[in-house]
Short mmCIF file of C-alpha atoms and ligand atoms in Angstrom, two decimals:
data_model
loop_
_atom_site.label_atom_id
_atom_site.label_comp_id
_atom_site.label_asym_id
_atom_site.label_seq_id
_atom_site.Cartn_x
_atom_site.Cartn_y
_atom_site.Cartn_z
CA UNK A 1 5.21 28.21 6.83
CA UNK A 2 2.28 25.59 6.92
CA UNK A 3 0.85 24.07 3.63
CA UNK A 4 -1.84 22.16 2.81
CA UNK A 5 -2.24 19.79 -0.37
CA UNK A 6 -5.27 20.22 -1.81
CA UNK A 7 -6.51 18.23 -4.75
CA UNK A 8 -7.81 20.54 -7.34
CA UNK A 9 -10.02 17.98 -9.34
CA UNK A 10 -12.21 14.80 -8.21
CA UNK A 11 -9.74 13.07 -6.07
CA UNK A 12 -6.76 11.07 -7.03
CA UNK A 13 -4.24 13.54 -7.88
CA UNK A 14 -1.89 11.42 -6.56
CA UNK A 15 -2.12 13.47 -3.18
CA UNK A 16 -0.56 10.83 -1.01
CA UNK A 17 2.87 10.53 -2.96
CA UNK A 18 3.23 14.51 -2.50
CA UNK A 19 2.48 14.75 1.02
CA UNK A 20 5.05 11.86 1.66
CA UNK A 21 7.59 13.81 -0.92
CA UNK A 22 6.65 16.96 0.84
CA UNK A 23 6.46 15.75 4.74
CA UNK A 24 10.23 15.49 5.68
CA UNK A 25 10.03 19.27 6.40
CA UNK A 26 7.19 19.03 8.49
CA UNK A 27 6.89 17.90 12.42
CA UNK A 28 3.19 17.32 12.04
CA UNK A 29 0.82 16.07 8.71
CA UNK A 30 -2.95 16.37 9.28
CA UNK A 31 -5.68 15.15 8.00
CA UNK A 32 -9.24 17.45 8.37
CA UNK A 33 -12.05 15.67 7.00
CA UNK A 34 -13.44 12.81 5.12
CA UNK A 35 -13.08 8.94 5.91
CA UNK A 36 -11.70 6.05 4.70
CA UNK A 37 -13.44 6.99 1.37
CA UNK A 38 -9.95 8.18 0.26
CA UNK A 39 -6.90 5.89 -0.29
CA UNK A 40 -3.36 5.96 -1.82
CA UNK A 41 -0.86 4.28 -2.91
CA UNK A 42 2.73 5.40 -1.78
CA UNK A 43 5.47 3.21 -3.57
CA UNK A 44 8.95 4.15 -1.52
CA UNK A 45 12.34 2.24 -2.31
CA UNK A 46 10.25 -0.48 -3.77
CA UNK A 47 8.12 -0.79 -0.70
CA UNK A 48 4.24 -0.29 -1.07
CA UNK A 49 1.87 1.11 1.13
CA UNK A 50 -1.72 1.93 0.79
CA UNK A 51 -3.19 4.45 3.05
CA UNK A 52 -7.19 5.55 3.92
CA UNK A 53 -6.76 7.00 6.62
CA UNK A 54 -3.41 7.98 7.93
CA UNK A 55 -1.85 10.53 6.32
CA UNK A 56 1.28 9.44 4.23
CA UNK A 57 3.65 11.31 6.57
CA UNK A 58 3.81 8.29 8.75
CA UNK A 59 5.92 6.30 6.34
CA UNK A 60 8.81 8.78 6.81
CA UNK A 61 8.11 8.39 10.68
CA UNK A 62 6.04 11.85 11.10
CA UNK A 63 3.87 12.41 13.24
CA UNK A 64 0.47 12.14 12.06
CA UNK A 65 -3.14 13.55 13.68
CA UNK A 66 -6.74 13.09 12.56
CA UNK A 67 -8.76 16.08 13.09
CA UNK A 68 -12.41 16.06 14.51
CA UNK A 69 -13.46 16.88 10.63
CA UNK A 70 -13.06 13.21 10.14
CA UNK A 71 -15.51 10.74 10.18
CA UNK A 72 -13.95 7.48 11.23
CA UNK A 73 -14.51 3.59 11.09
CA UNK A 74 -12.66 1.85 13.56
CA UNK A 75 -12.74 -1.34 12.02
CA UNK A 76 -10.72 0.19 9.50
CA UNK A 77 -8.49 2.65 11.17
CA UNK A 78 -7.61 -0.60 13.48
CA UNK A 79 -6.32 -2.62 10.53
CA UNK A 80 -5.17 0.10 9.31
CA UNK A 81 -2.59 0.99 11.82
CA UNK A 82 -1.70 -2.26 12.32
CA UNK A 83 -0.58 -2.77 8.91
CA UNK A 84 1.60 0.48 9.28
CA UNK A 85 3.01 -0.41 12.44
CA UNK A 86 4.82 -3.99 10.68
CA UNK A 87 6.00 -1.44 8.59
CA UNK A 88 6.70 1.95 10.38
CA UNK A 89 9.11 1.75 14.38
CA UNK A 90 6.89 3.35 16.32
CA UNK A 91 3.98 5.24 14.23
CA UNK A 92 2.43 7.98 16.12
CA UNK A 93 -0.72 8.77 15.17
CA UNK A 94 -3.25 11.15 16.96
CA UNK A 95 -7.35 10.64 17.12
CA UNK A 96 -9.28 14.03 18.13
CA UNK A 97 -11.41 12.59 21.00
CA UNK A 98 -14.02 15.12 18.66
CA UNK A 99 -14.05 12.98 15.21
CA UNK A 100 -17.79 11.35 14.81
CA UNK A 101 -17.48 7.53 14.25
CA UNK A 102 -18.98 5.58 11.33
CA UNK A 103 -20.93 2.19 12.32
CA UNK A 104 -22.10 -0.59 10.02
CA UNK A 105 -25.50 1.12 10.03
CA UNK A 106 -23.96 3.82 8.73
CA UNK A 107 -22.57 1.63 5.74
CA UNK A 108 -26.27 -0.12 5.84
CA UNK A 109 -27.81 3.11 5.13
CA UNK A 110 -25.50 4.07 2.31
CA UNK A 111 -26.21 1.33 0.41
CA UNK A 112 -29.82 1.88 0.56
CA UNK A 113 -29.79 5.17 0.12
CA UNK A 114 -28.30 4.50 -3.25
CA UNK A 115 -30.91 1.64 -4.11
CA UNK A 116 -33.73 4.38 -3.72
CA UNK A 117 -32.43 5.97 -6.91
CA UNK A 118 -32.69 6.15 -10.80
CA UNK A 119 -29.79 4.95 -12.56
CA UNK A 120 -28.69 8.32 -13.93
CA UNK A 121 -29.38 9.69 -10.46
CA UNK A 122 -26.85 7.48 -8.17
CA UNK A 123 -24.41 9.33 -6.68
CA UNK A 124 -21.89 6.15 -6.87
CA UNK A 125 -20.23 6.34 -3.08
CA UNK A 126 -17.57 4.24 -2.49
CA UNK A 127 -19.91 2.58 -0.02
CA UNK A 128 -18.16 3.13 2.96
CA UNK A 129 -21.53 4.87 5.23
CA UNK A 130 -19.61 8.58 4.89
CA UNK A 131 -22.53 10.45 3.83
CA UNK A 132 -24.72 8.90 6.68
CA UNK A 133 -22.12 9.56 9.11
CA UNK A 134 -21.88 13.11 8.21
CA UNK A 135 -25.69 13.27 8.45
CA UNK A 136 -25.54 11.95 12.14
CA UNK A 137 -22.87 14.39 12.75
CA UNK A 138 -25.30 17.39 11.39
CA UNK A 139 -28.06 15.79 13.07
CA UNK A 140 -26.57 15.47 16.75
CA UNK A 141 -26.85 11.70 16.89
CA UNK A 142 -23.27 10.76 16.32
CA UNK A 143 -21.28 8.78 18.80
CA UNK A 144 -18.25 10.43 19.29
CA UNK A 145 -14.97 8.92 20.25
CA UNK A 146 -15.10 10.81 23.67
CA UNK A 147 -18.10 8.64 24.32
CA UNK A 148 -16.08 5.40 24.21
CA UNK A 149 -15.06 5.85 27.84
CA UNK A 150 -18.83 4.94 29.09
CA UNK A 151 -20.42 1.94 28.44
CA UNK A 152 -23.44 3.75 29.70
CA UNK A 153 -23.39 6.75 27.18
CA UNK A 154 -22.40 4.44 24.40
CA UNK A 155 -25.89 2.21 24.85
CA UNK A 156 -27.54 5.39 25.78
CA UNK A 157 -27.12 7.18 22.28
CA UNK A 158 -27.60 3.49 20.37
CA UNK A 159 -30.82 2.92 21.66
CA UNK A 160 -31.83 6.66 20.47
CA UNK A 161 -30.00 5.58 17.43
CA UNK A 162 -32.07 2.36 16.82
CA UNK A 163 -35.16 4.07 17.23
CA UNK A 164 -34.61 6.36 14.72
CA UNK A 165 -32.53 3.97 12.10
CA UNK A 166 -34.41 0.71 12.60
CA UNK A 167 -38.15 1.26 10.83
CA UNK A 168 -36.44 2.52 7.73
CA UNK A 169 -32.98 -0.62 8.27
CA UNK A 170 -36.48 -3.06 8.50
CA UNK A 171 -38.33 -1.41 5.69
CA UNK A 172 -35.48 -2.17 2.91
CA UNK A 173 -34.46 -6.09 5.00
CA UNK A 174 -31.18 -4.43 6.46
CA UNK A 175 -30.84 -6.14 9.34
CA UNK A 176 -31.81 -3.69 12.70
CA UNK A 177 -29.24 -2.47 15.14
CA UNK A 178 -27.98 -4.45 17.64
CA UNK A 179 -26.96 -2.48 20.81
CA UNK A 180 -24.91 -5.44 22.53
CA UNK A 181 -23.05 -6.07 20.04
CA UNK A 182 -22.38 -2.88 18.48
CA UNK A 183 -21.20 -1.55 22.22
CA UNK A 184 -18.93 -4.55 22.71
CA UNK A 185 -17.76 -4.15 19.09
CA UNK A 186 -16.86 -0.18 19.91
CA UNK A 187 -15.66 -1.19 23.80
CA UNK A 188 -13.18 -3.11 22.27
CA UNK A 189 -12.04 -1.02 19.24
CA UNK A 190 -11.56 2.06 21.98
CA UNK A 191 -8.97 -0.69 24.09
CA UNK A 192 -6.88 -0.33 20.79
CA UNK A 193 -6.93 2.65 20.53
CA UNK A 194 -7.10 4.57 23.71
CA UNK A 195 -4.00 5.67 23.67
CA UNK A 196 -4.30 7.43 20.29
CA UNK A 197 -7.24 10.17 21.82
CA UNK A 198 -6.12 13.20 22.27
CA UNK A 199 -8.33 16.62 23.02
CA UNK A 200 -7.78 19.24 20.56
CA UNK A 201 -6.40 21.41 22.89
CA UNK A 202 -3.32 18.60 23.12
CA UNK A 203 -2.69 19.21 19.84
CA UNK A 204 -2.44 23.03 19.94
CA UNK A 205 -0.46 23.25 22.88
CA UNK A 206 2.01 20.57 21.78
CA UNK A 207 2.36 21.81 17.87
CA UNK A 208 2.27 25.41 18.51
CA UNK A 209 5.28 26.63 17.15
CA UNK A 210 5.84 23.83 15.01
CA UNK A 211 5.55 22.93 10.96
CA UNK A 212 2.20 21.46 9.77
CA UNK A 213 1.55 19.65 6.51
CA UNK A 214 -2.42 19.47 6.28
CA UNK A 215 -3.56 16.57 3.59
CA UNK A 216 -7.14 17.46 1.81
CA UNK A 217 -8.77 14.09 1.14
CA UNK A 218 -11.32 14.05 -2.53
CA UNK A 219 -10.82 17.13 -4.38
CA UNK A 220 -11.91 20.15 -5.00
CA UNK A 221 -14.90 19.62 -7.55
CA UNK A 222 -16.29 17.06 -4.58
CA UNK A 223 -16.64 19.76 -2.33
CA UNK A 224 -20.14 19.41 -0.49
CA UNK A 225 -20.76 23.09 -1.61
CA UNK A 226 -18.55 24.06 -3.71
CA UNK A 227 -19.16 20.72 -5.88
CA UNK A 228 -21.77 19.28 -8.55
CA UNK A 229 -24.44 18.62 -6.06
CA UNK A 230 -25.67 16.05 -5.24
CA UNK A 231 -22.42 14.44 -6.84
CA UNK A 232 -20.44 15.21 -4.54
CA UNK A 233 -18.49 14.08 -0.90
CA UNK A 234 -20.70 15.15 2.14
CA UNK A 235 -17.48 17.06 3.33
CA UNK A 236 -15.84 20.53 2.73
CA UNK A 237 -12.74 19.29 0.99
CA UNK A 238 -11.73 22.55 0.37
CA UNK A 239 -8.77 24.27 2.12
CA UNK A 240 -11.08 26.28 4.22
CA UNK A 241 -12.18 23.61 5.81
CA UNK A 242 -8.59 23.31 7.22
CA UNK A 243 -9.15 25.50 10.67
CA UNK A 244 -12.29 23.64 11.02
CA UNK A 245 -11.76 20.03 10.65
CA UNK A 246 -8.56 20.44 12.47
CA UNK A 247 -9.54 22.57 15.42
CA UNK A 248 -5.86 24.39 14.53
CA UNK A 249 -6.30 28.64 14.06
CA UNK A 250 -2.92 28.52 12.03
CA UNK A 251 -1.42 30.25 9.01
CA UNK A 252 -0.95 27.99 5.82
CA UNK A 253 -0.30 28.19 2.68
CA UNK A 254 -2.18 26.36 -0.48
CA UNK A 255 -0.26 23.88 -2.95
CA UNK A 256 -2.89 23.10 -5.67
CA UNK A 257 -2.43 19.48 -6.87
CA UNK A 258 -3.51 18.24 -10.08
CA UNK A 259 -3.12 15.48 -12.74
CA UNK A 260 -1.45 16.46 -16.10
CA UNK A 261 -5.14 15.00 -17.56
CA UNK A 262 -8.30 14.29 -15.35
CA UNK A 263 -10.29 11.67 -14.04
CA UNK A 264 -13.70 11.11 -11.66
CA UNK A 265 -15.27 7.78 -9.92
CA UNK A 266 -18.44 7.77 -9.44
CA UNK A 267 -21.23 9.72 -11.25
CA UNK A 268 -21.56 13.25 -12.04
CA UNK A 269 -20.79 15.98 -14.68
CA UNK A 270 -17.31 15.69 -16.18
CA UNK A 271 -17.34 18.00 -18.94
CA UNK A 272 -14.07 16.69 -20.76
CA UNK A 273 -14.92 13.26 -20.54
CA UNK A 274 -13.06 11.17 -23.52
CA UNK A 275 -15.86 8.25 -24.49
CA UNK A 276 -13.26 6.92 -26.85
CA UNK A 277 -9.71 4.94 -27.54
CA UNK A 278 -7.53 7.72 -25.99
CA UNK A 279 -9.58 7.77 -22.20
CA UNK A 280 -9.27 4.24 -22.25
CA UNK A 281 -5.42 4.61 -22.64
CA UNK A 282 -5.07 6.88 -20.24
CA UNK A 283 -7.06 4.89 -17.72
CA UNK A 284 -4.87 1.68 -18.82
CA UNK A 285 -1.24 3.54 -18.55
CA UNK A 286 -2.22 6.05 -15.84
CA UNK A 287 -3.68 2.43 -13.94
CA UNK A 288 -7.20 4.87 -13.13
CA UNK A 289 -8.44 2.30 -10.84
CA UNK A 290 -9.93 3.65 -7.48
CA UNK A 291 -7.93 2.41 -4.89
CA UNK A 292 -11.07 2.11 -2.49
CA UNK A 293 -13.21 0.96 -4.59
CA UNK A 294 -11.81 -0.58 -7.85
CA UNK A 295 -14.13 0.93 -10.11
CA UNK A 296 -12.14 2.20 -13.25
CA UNK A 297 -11.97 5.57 -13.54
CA UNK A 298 -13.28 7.99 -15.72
CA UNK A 299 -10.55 9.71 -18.13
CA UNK A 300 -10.74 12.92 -19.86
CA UNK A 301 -8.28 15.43 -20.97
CA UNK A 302 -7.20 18.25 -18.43
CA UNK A 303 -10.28 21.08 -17.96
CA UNK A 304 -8.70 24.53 -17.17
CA UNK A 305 -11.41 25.68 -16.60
CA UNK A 306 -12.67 24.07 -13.46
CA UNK A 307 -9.12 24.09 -12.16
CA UNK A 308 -9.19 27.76 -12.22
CA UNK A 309 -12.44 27.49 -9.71
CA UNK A 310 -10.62 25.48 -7.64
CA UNK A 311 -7.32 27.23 -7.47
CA UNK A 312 -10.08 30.04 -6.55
CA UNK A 313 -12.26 28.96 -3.89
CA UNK A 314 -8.85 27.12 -2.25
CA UNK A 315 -6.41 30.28 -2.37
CA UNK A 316 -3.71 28.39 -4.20
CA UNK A 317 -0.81 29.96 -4.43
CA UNK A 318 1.19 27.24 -5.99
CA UNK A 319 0.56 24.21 -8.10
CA UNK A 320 2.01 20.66 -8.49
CA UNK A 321 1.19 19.12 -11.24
CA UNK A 322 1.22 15.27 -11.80
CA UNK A 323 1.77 12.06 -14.35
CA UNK A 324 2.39 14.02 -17.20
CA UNK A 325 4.32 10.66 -18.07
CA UNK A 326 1.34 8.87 -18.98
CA UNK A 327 0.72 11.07 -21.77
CA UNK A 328 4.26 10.93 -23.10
CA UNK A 329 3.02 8.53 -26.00
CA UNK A 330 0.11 10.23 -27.28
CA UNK A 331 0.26 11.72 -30.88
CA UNK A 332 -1.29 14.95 -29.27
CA UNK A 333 -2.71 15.89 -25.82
CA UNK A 334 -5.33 18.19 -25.24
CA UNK A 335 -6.39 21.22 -22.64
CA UNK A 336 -10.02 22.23 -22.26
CA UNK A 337 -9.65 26.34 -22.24
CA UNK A 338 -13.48 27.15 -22.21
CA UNK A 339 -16.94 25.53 -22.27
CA UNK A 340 -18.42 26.44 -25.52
CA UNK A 341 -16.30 29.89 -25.12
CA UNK A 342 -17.73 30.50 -21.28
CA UNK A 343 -15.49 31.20 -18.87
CA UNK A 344 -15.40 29.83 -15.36
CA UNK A 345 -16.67 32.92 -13.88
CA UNK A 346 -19.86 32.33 -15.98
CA UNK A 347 -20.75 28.80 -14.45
CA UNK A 348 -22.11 27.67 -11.64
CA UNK A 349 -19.90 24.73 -10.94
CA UNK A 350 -21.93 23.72 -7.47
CA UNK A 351 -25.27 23.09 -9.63
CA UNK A 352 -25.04 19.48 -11.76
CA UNK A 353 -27.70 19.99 -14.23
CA UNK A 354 -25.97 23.48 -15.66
CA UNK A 355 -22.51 21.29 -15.45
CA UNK A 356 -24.19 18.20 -17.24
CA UNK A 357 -25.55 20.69 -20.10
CA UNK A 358 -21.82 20.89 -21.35
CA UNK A 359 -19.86 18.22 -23.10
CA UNK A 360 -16.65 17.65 -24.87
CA UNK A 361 -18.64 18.62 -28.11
CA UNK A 362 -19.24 22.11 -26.39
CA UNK A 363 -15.73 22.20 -24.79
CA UNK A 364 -12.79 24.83 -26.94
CA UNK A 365 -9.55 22.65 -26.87
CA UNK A 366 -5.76 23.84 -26.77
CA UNK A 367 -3.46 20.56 -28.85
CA UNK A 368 0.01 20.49 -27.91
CA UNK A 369 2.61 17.79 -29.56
CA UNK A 370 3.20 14.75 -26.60
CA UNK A 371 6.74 15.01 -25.26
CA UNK A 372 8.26 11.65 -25.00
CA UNK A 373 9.84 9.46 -21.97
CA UNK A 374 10.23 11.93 -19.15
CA UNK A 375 10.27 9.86 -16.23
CA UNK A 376 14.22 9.44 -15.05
CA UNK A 377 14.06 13.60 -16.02
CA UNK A 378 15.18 15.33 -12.32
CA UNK A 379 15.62 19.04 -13.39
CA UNK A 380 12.66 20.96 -14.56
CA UNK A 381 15.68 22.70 -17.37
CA UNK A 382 15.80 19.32 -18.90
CA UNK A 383 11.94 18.75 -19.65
CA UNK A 384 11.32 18.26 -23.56
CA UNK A 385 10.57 21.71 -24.93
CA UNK A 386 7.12 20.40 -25.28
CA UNK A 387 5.99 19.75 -21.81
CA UNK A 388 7.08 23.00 -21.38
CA UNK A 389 5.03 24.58 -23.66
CA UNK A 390 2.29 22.90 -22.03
CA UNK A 391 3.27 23.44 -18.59
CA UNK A 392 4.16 27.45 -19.52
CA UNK A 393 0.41 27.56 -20.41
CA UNK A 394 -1.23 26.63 -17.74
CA UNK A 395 0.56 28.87 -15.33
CA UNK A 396 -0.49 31.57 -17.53
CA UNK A 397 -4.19 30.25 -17.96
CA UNK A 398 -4.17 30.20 -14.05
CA UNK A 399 -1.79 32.73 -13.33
CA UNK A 400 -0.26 30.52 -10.19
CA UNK A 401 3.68 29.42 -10.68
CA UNK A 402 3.32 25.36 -11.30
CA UNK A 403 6.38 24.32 -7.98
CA UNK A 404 6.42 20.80 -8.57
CA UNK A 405 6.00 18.02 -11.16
CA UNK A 406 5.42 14.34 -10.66
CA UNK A 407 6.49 12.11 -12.86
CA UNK A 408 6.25 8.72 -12.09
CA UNK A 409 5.13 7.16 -8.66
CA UNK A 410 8.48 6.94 -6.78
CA UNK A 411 10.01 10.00 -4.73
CA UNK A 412 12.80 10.61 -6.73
CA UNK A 413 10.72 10.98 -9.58
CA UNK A 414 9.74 14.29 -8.04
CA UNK A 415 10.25 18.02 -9.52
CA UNK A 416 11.06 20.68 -7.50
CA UNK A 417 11.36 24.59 -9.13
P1 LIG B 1 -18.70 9.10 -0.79
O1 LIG B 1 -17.62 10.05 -0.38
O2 LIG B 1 -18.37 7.66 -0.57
O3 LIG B 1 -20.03 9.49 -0.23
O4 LIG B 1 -18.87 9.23 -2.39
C1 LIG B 1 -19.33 10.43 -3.01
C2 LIG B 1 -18.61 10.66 -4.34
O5 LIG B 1 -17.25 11.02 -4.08
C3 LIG B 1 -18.57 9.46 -5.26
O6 LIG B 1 -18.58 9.91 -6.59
C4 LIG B 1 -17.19 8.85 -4.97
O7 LIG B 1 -16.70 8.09 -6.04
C5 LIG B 1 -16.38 10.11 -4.77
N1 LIG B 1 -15.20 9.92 -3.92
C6 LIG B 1 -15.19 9.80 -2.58
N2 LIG B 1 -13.92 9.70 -2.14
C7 LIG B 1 -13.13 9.76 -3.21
C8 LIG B 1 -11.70 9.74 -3.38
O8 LIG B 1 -10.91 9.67 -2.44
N3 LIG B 1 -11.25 9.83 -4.68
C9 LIG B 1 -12.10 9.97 -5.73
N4 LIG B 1 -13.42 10.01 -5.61
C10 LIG B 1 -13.94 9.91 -4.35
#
């Protein structure tokens, strides 16, 4: 059967170690939408590789495909692949001819976007032009990596582009677009990567009867409409998003993943936020630094609640759960079970201002007792009696068997039921 790994929180569930864990049984891992806004770090017999773009299947020599649900800078994809290929025979990697390509204005306009807000108001992106891109893409203006064949089309849809972009680049003292250059910039990016494009329909045929792995990118609670809007991703990170971004009408199956406490970058409601001692430990042991963007994370204890959304609107019918190590030393670890005794069902999780109304003052807390070093631990019989107290709980909160622990960032430290 296909699966997908879906992050159930906001991003950086530790996504990329499972899909590498997972991705021996698969012929093909996808990716379906988002940029190089997402990154991981896969540590693999001592070796490290960090990842935006390609999904981590590549490391064990899989083949990998982005969908035309991504939005893609070829600066970056270039490097990218380059690093991967010192380290990888052979990588194959597949571009949809149909993914929508992010240019410098695109990064331009992020940035400004941002300066046009109040403090409290800023989305914090990781400033890599997604959310502009995506708007081009909605708007019919992108250039798409088809296009790269014709020198013609490419200045064509830049001029139209410039027209459009260049009062309000001039108005903030962005600099304007620059059609050479920007052609000759993307006329040399598609020489490196020509041979990458594929049509969707290559894809299909050549997959058809073969195992897929699709990797979400962000999580759940960043969902474009299913998020806290406007804090959100401009994508549909959710799972059914899959058939979409990946132009694949397949069958698959939903593994919810999800860290043993949570954490968010960027603004937005985060209703079990810890302001105190203990979310600065966790960000310290867990190392809650965004790997795009190295803004510390924000820590708070794990919030039931909003999982049980997600495991909702993404059909998850079985969970992996993550670095419950870094909580092995706390005197007492927590589990948000209700916002000031509402359920889930009572919230509207995609509006921010009913989200930011509730805090960890309002929140109803489960304590459980920590549980000690767990990390050389390979059987899920010999977890402390603790962790699985806390484990047995939230299957029965949510309902949905927990398949797989994490528990440190190698693949052996990896927990299959
Ligand atoms: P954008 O995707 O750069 O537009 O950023 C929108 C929001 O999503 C910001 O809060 C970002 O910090 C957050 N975000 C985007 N990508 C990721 C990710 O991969 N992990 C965690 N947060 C992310």
């Amino acid at each position: 059967m296909n699966k997908a790994v879906i992050g159930l929180q906001w991003g950086d569930e530790g996504k990329g170690k499972i899909v590498d864990f997972l991705s021996e049984d698969f012929d093909l891992v996808v990716r379906y939408q988002g940029g190089n806004n997402a990154g991981h770090t896969v540590i693999v017999d001592n070796n490290t590789y960090k990842l935006n773009l390609i999904p981590s299947g590549v490391i064990r020599g899989k083949d990998c495909y982005l969908g035309q649900g991504v939005v893609l800078d070829l600066e970056h994809f270039s490097k990218e692949f380059n690093q991967i290929r010192k380290k990888v025979l052979n990588p194959k990697v597949f571009l949809s001819s149909n993914i929508s390509l992010i240019l410098d204005y695109h990064k331009q306009l992020d940035k400004i976007n941002e300066s046009i807000l109040n403090n409290n108001k800023k989305i914090g992106t990781t400033s890599k032009g997604i959310g502009p891109a995506y708007q081009d893409k909605v708007g019919r203006k992108s250039i798409k990596l088809y296009d790269l064949k014709s020198k013609n089309i490419i200045e064509e849809k830049i001029y139209a582009i410039k027209r459009f972009y260049d009062p309000i680049l001039k108005k903030f003292n962005e600099s304007e677009i620059n059609v050479e250059q920007t052609t000759e910039d993307l006329i040399s990016f598609y020489d490196l990567v020509k041979d990458l494009i594929v049509d969707n329909s290559f894809v299909k045929k050549v997959y058809r009867n073969k195992k897929i792995l699709f990797e979400g990118a962000q999580g759940a609670l960043l969902d474009l409409d299913h998020g806290s809007y406007p804090f959100v991703t401009s994508s549909n990170t959710v799972s059914s998003n899959i058939i979409i971004g990946s132009a694949l009408q397949v069958d698959y199956q939903t593994i919810g993943i999800f860290k043993a406490y949570a954490t968010r970058v960027g603004n937005g409601p985060f209703p079990s936020e810890l302001f105190d001692d203990i979310g600065d430990y966790i960000a310290e042991k867990g190392v809650e630094f965004g790997t795009v963007t190295k803004r510390k994370r924000r820590c708070g204890w794990l919030d039931l609640v909003s999982l049980k959304y997600s495991c909702e609107i993404n059909r998850v019918t079985e969970l992996c759960m993550t670095k419950a190590d870094v909580l092995n030393n706390l005197s007492e670890v927590k589990i948000c079970k209700s916002y000031n005794s509402k359920k889930y069902e009572d919230i509207n999780f995609s509006e921010s201002e009913i989200l930011d109304s509730l805090s960890l003052e309002n929140s109803d807390f489960e304590v459980f007792s920590s549980w000690g070093n767990i990390t050389k631990l390979s059987k899920f019989e010999n977890l402390p009696d603790n962790l699985k107290k806390f484990t047995s709980y939230i299957e029965n909160y949510l309902n949905i068997p927990i398949k797989i622990i994490s528990l440190g960032p190698e693949r052996n430290q990896t927990i299959i039921r």
